[in-house]
XYZ file of N, CA and C in Angstrom:
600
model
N -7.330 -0.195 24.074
C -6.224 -0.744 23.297
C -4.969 0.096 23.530
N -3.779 -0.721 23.917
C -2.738 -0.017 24.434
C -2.371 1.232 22.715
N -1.666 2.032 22.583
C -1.482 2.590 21.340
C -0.294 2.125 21.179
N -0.076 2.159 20.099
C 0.931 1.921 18.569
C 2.156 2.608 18.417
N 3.180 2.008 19.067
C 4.563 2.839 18.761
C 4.817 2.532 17.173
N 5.175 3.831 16.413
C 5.826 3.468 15.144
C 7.468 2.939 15.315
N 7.356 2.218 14.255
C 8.915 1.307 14.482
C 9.677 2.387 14.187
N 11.023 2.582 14.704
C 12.083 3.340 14.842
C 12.463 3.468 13.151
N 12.545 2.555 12.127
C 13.125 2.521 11.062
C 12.019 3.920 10.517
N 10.691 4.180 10.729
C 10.094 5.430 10.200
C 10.537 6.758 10.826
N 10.891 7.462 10.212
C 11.400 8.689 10.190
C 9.847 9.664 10.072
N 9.248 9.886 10.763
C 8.091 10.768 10.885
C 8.652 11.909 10.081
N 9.168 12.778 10.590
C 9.768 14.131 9.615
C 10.067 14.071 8.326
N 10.943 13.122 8.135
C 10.971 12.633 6.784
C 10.266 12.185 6.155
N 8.860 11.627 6.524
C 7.631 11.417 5.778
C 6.499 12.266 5.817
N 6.741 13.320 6.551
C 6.079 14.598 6.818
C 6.487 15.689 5.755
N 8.108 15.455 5.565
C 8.476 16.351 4.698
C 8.268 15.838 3.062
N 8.432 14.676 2.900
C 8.545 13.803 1.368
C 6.649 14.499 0.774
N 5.977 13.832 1.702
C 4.708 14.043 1.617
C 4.000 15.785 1.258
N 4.585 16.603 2.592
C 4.537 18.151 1.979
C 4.967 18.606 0.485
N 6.217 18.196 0.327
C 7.025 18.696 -0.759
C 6.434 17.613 -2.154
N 6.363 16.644 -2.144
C 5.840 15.584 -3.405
C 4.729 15.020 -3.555
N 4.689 14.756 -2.258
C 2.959 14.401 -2.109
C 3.339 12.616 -1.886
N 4.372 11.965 -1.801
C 4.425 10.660 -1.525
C 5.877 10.325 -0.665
N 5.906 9.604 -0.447
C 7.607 9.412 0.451
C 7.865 7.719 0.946
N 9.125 7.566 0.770
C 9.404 5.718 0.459
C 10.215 5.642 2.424
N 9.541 4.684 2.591
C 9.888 3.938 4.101
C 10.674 2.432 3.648
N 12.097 2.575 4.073
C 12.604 1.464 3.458
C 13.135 0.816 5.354
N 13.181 -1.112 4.586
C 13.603 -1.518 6.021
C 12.510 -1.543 6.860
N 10.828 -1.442 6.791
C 10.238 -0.787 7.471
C 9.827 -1.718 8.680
N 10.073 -3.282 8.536
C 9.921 -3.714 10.037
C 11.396 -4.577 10.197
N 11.271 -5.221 11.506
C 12.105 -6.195 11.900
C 11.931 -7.379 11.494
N 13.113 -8.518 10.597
C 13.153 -9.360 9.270
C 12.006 -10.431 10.257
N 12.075 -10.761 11.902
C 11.494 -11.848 12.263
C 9.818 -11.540 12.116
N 9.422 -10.205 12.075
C 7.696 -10.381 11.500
C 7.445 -9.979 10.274
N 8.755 -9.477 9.358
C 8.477 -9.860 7.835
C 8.345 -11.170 7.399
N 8.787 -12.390 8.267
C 8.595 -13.621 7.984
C 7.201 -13.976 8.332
N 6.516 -13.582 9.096
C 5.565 -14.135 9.901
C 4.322 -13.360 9.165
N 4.940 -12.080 8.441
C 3.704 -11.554 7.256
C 3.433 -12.094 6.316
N 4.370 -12.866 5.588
C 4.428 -13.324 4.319
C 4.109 -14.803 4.638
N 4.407 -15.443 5.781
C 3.855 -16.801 6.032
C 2.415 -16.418 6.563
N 1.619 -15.823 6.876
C 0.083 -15.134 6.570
C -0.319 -15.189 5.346
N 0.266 -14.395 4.430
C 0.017 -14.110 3.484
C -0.586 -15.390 2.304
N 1.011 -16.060 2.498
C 0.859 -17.484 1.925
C 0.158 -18.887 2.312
N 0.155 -18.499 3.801
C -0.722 -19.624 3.902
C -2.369 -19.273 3.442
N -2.547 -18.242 2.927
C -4.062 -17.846 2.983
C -4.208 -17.201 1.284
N -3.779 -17.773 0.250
C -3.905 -17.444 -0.801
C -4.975 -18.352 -1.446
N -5.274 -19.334 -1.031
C -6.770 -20.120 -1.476
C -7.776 -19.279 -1.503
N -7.650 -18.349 -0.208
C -8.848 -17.299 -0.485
C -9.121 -16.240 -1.187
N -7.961 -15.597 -1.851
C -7.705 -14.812 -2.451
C -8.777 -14.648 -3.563
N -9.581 -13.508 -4.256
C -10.416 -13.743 -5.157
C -9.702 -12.149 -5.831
N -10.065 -12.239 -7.498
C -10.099 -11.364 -8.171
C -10.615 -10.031 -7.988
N -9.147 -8.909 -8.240
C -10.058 -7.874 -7.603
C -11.252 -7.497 -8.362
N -11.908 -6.234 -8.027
C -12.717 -5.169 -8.225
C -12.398 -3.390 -8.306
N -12.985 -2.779 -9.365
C -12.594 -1.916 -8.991
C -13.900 -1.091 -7.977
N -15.154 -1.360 -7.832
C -16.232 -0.419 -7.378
C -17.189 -1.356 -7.409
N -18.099 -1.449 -6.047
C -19.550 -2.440 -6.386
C -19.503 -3.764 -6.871
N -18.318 -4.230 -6.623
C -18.025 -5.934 -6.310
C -17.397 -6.057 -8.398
N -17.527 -4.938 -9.411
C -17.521 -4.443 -11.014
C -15.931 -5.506 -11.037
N -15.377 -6.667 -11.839
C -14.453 -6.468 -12.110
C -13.944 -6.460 -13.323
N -12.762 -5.082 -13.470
C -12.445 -4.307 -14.868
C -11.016 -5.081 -15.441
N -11.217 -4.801 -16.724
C -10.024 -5.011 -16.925
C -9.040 -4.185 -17.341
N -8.548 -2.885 -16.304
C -7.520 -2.052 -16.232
C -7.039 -2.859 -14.569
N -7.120 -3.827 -14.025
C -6.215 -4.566 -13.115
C -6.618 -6.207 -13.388
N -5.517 -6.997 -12.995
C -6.039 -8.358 -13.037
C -5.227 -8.916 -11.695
N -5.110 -8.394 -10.592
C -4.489 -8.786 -9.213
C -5.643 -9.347 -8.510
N -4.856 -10.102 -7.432
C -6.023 -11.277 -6.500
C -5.768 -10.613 -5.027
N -7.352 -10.038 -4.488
C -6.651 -9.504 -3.123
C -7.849 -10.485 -2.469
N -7.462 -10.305 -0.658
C -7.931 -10.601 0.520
C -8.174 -9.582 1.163
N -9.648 -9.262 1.808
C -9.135 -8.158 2.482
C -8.769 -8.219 3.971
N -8.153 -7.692 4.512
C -7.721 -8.264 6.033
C -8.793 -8.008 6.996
N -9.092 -8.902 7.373
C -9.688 -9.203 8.337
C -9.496 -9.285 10.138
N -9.738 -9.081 10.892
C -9.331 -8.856 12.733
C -8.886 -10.778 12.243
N -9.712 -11.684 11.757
C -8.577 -12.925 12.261
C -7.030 -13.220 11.871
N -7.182 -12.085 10.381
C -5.499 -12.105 10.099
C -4.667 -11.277 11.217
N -4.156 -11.880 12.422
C -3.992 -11.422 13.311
C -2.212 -10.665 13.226
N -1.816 -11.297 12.084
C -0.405 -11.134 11.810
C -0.427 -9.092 11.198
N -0.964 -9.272 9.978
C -1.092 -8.590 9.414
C -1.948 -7.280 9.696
N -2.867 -7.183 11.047
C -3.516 -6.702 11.613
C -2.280 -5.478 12.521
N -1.515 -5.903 12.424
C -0.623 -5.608 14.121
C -0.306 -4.446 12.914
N 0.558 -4.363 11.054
C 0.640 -3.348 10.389
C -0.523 -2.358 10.308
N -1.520 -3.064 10.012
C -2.721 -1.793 10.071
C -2.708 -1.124 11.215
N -2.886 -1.725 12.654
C -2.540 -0.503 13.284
C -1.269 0.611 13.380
N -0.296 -0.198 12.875
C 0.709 0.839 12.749
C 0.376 2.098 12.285
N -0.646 1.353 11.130
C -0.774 2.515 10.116
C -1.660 3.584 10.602
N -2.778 3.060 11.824
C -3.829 4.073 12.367
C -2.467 4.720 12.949
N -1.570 4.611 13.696
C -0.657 5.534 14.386
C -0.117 6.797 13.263
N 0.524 6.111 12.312
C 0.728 7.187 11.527
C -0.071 7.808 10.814
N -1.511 7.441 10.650
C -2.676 8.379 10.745
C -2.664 9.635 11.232
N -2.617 9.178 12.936
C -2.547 10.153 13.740
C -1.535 11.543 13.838
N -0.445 10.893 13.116
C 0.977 12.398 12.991
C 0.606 12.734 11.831
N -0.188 12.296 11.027
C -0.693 12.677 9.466
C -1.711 13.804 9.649
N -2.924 13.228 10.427
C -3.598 14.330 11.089
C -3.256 15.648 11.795
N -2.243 15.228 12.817
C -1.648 16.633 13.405
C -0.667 17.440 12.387
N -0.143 17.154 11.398
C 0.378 17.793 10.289
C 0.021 18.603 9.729
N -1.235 17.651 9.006
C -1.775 18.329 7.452
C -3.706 18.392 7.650
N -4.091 17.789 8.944
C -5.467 18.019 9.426
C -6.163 17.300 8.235
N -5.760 16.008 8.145
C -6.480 15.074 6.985
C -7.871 14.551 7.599
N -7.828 14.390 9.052
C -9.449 13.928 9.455
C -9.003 12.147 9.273
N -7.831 11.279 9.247
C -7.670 10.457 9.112
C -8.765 9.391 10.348
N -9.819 9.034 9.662
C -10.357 8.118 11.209
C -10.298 6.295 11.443
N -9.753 6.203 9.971
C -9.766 4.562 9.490
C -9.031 4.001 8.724
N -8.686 3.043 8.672
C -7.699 2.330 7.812
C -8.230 0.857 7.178
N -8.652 0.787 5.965
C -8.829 -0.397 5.046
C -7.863 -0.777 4.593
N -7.724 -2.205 4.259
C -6.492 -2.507 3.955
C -6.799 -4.570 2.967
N -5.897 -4.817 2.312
C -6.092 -6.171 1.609
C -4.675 -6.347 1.127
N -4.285 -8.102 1.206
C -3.461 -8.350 0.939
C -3.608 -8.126 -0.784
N -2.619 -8.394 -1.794
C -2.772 -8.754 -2.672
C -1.196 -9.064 -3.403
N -1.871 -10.263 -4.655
C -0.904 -10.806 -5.207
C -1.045 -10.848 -6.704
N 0.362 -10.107 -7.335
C 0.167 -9.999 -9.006
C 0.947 -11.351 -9.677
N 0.517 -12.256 -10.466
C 1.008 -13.457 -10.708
C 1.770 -12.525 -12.128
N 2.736 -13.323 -12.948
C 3.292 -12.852 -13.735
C 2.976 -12.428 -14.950
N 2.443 -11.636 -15.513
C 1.906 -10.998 -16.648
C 0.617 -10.429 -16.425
N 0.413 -9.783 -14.883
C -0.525 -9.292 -14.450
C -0.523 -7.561 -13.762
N -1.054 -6.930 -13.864
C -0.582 -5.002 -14.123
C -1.783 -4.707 -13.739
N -2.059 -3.108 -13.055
C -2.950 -2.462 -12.755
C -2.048 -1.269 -13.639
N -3.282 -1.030 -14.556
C -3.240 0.682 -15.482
C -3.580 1.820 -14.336
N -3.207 2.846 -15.504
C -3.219 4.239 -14.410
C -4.523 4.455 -14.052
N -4.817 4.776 -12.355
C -5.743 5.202 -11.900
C -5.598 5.836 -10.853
N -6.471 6.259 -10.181
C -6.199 7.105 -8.670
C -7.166 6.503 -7.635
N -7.311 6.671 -6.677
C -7.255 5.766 -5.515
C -8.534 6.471 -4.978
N -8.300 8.099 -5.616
C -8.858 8.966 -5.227
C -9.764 10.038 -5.768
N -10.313 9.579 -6.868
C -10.168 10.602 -8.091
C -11.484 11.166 -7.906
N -10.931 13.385 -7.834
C -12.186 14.295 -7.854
C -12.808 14.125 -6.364
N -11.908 13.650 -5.268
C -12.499 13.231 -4.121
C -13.720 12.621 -3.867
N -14.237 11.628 -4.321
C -15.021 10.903 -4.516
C -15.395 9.862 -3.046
N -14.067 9.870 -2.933
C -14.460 8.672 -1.355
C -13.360 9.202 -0.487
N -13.633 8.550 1.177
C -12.401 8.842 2.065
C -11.249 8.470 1.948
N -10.930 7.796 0.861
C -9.182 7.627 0.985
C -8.221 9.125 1.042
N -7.904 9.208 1.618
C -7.073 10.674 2.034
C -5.672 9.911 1.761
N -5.111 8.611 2.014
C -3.437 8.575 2.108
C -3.396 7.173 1.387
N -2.510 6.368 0.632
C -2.703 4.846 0.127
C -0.976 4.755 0.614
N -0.816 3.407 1.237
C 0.361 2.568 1.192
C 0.292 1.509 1.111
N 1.514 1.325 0.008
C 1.572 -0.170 -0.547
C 2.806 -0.685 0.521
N 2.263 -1.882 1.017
C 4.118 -2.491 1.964
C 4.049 -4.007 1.043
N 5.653 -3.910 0.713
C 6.088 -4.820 -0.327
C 6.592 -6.174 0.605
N 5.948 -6.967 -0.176
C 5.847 -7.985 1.221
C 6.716 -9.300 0.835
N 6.961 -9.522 -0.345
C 7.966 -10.601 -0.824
C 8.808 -10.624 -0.793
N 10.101 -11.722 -0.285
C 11.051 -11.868 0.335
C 12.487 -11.535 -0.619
N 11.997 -11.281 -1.766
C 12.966 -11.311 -3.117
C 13.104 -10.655 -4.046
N 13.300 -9.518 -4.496
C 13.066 -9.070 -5.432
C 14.062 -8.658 -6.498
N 14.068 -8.608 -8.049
C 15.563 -8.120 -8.628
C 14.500 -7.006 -9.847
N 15.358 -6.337 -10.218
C 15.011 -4.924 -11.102
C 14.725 -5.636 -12.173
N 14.701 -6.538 -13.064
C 13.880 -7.330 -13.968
C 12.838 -7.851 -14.057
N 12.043 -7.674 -12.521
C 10.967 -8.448 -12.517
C 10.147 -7.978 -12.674
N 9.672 -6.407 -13.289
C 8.790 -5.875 -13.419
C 7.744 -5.445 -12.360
N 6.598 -4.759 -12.049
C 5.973 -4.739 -10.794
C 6.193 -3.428 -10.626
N 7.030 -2.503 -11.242
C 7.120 -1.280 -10.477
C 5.844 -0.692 -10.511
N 5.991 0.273 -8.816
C 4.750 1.610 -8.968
C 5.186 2.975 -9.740
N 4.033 3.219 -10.675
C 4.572 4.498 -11.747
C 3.817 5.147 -10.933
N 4.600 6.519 -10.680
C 3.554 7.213 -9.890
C 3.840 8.825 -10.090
N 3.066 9.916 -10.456
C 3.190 11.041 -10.530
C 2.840 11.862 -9.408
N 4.214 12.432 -9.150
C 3.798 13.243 -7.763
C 2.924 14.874 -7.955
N 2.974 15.380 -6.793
C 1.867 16.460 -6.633
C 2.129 17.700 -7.647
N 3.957 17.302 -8.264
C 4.149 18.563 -8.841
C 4.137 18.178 -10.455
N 3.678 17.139 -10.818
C 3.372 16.445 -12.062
C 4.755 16.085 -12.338
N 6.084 15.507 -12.091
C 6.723 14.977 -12.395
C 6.865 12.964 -11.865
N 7.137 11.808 -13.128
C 6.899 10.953 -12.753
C 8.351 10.200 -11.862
N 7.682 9.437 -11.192
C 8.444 8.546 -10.784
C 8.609 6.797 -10.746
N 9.227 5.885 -10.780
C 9.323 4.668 -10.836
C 9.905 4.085 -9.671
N 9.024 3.590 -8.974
C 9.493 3.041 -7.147
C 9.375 1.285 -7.936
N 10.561 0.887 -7.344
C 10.913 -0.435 -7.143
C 10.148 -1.280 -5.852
N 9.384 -2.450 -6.212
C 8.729 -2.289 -5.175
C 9.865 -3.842 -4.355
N 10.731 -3.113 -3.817
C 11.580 -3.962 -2.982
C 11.389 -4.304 -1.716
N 11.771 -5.650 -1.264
C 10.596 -5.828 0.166
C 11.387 -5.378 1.289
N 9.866 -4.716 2.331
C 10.507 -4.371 3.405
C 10.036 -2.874 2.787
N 9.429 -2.765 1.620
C 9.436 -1.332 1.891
C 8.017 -0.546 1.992
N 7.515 0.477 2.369
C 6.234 0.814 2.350
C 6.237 2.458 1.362
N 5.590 2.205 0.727
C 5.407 3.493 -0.742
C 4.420 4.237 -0.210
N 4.209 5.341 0.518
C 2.827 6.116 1.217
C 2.784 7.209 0.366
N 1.409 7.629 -0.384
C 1.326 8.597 -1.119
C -0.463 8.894 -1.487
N -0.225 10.394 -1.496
C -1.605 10.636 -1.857
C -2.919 9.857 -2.628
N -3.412 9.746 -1.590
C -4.793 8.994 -2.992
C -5.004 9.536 -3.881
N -5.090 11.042 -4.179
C -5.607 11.339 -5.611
C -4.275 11.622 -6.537
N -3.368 10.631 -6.353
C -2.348 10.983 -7.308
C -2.556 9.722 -8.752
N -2.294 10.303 -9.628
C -2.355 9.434 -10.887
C -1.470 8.112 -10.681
N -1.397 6.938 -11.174
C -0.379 5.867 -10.605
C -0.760 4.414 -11.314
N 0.628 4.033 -11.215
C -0.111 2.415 -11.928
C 1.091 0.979 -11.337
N 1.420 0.477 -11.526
C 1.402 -0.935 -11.244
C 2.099 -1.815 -12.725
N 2.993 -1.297 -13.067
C 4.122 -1.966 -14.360
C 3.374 -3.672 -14.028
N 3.538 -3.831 -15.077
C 3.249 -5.367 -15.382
C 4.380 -6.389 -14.905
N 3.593 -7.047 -14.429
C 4.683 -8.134 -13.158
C 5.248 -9.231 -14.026
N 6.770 -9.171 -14.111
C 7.290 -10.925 -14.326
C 7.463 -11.759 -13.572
N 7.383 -11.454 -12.325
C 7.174 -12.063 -11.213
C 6.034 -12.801 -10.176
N 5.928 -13.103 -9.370
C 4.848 -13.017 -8.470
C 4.865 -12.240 -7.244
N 3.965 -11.094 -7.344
C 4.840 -9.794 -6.322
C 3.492 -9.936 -5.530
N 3.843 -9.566 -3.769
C 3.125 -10.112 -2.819
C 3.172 -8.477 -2.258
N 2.420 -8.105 -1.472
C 2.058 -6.266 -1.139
C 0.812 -6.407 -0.048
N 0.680 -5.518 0.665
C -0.283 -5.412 1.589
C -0.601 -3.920 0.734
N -1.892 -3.629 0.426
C -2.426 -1.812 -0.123
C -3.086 -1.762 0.966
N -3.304 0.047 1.473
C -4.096 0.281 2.616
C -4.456 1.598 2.118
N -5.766 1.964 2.724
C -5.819 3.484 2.741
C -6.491 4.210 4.241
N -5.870 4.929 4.629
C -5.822 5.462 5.088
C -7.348 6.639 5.375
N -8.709 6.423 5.533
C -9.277 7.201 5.369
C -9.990 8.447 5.978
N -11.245 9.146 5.832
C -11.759 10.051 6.620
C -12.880 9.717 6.805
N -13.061 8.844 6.422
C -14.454 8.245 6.605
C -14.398 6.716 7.184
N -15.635 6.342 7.562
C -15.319 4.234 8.006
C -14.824 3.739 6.812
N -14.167 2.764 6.927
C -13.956 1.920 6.164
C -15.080 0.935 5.373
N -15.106 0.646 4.484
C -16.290 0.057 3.869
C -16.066 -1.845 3.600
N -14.808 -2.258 4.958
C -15.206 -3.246 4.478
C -15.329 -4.446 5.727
């Protein structure tokens, strides 16, 4: 497989440094608008399949009520980001020696009055997620619509990321974090980044 140029709009250093210093770092702009169209027309044409998440062992809780897919080699659109993401695996690895060897990943969609409570991705190192990014995949977004990621960085101070599209939120799995309750219908690709296979 030929390898994975990262798109020019990522600033490696700058997500090398956000990540050292906070433990998370925001990629805005992160592709070109003609295959942000062609993600979100994936996305949408394939929401019939969409089923209620889980949090562990197929369990579903009610600290989230979002509908994911998980991507699959035929979502061929959405496939081309995951490898991006094995690339920046790879400068993640030569950095910080995370052992990054895999990337899981699922679309998902929060309909309006729908929220994931605080949890971690990662908690007590329990599984291989070593890195989580959310890429905000809806074509629209305004600061009323609720949806933000609450997220506490490495030095325990919080933050509130707008999840505006076009953008990708990369941050530690074992950081505390949640998912503001949506007035909207907010569309996101989540991935993690792991050290282990992927389990799905």
């Amino acid at each position: 497989m030929e390898a994975v140029q990262l798109p020019a709009s990522w600033s490696v250093d700058q997500i090398l440094d956000d990540l050292d210093q906070h433990g998370f770092s925001i990629i805005d702009n992160a592709y070109d608008l003609t295959y942000v169209e062609q993600l979100i027309a994936e996305c949408t044409d394939n929401l019939a399949r969409f089923r209620d998440a889980a949090i562990q062992n197929g369990v579903v809780s009610n600290i989230r009520s979002d509908h994911i897919l998980w991507l699959t080699e035929d979502l061929k659109i959405s496939n081309q980001h995951v490898q991006t993401l094995h690339a920046l695996g790879q400068e993640l690895n030569r950095a910080f020696f995370l052992g990054i060897k895999d990337v899981e990943a699922h679309f998902a969609y929060y309909n309006a009055g729908e929220f994931y409570a605080l949890h971690r991705d990662n908690p007590q190192g329990k599984n291989g997620r070593m890195i989580s990014a959310v890429y905000y995949l809806h074509d629209q977004w305004q600061d009323d619509w609720g949806g933000e990621l609450h997220l506490q960085d490495k030095n325990d101070q919080w933050h509130t990321l707008q999840p505006k599209p076009n953008r990708i939120a990369i941050f530690q799995s074992d950081l505390l974090h949640e998912v503001v309750k949506a007035k909207h219908q907010r569309l996101s690709i989540t991935a993690w980044l792991r050290s282990d296979a992927s389990l799905i």
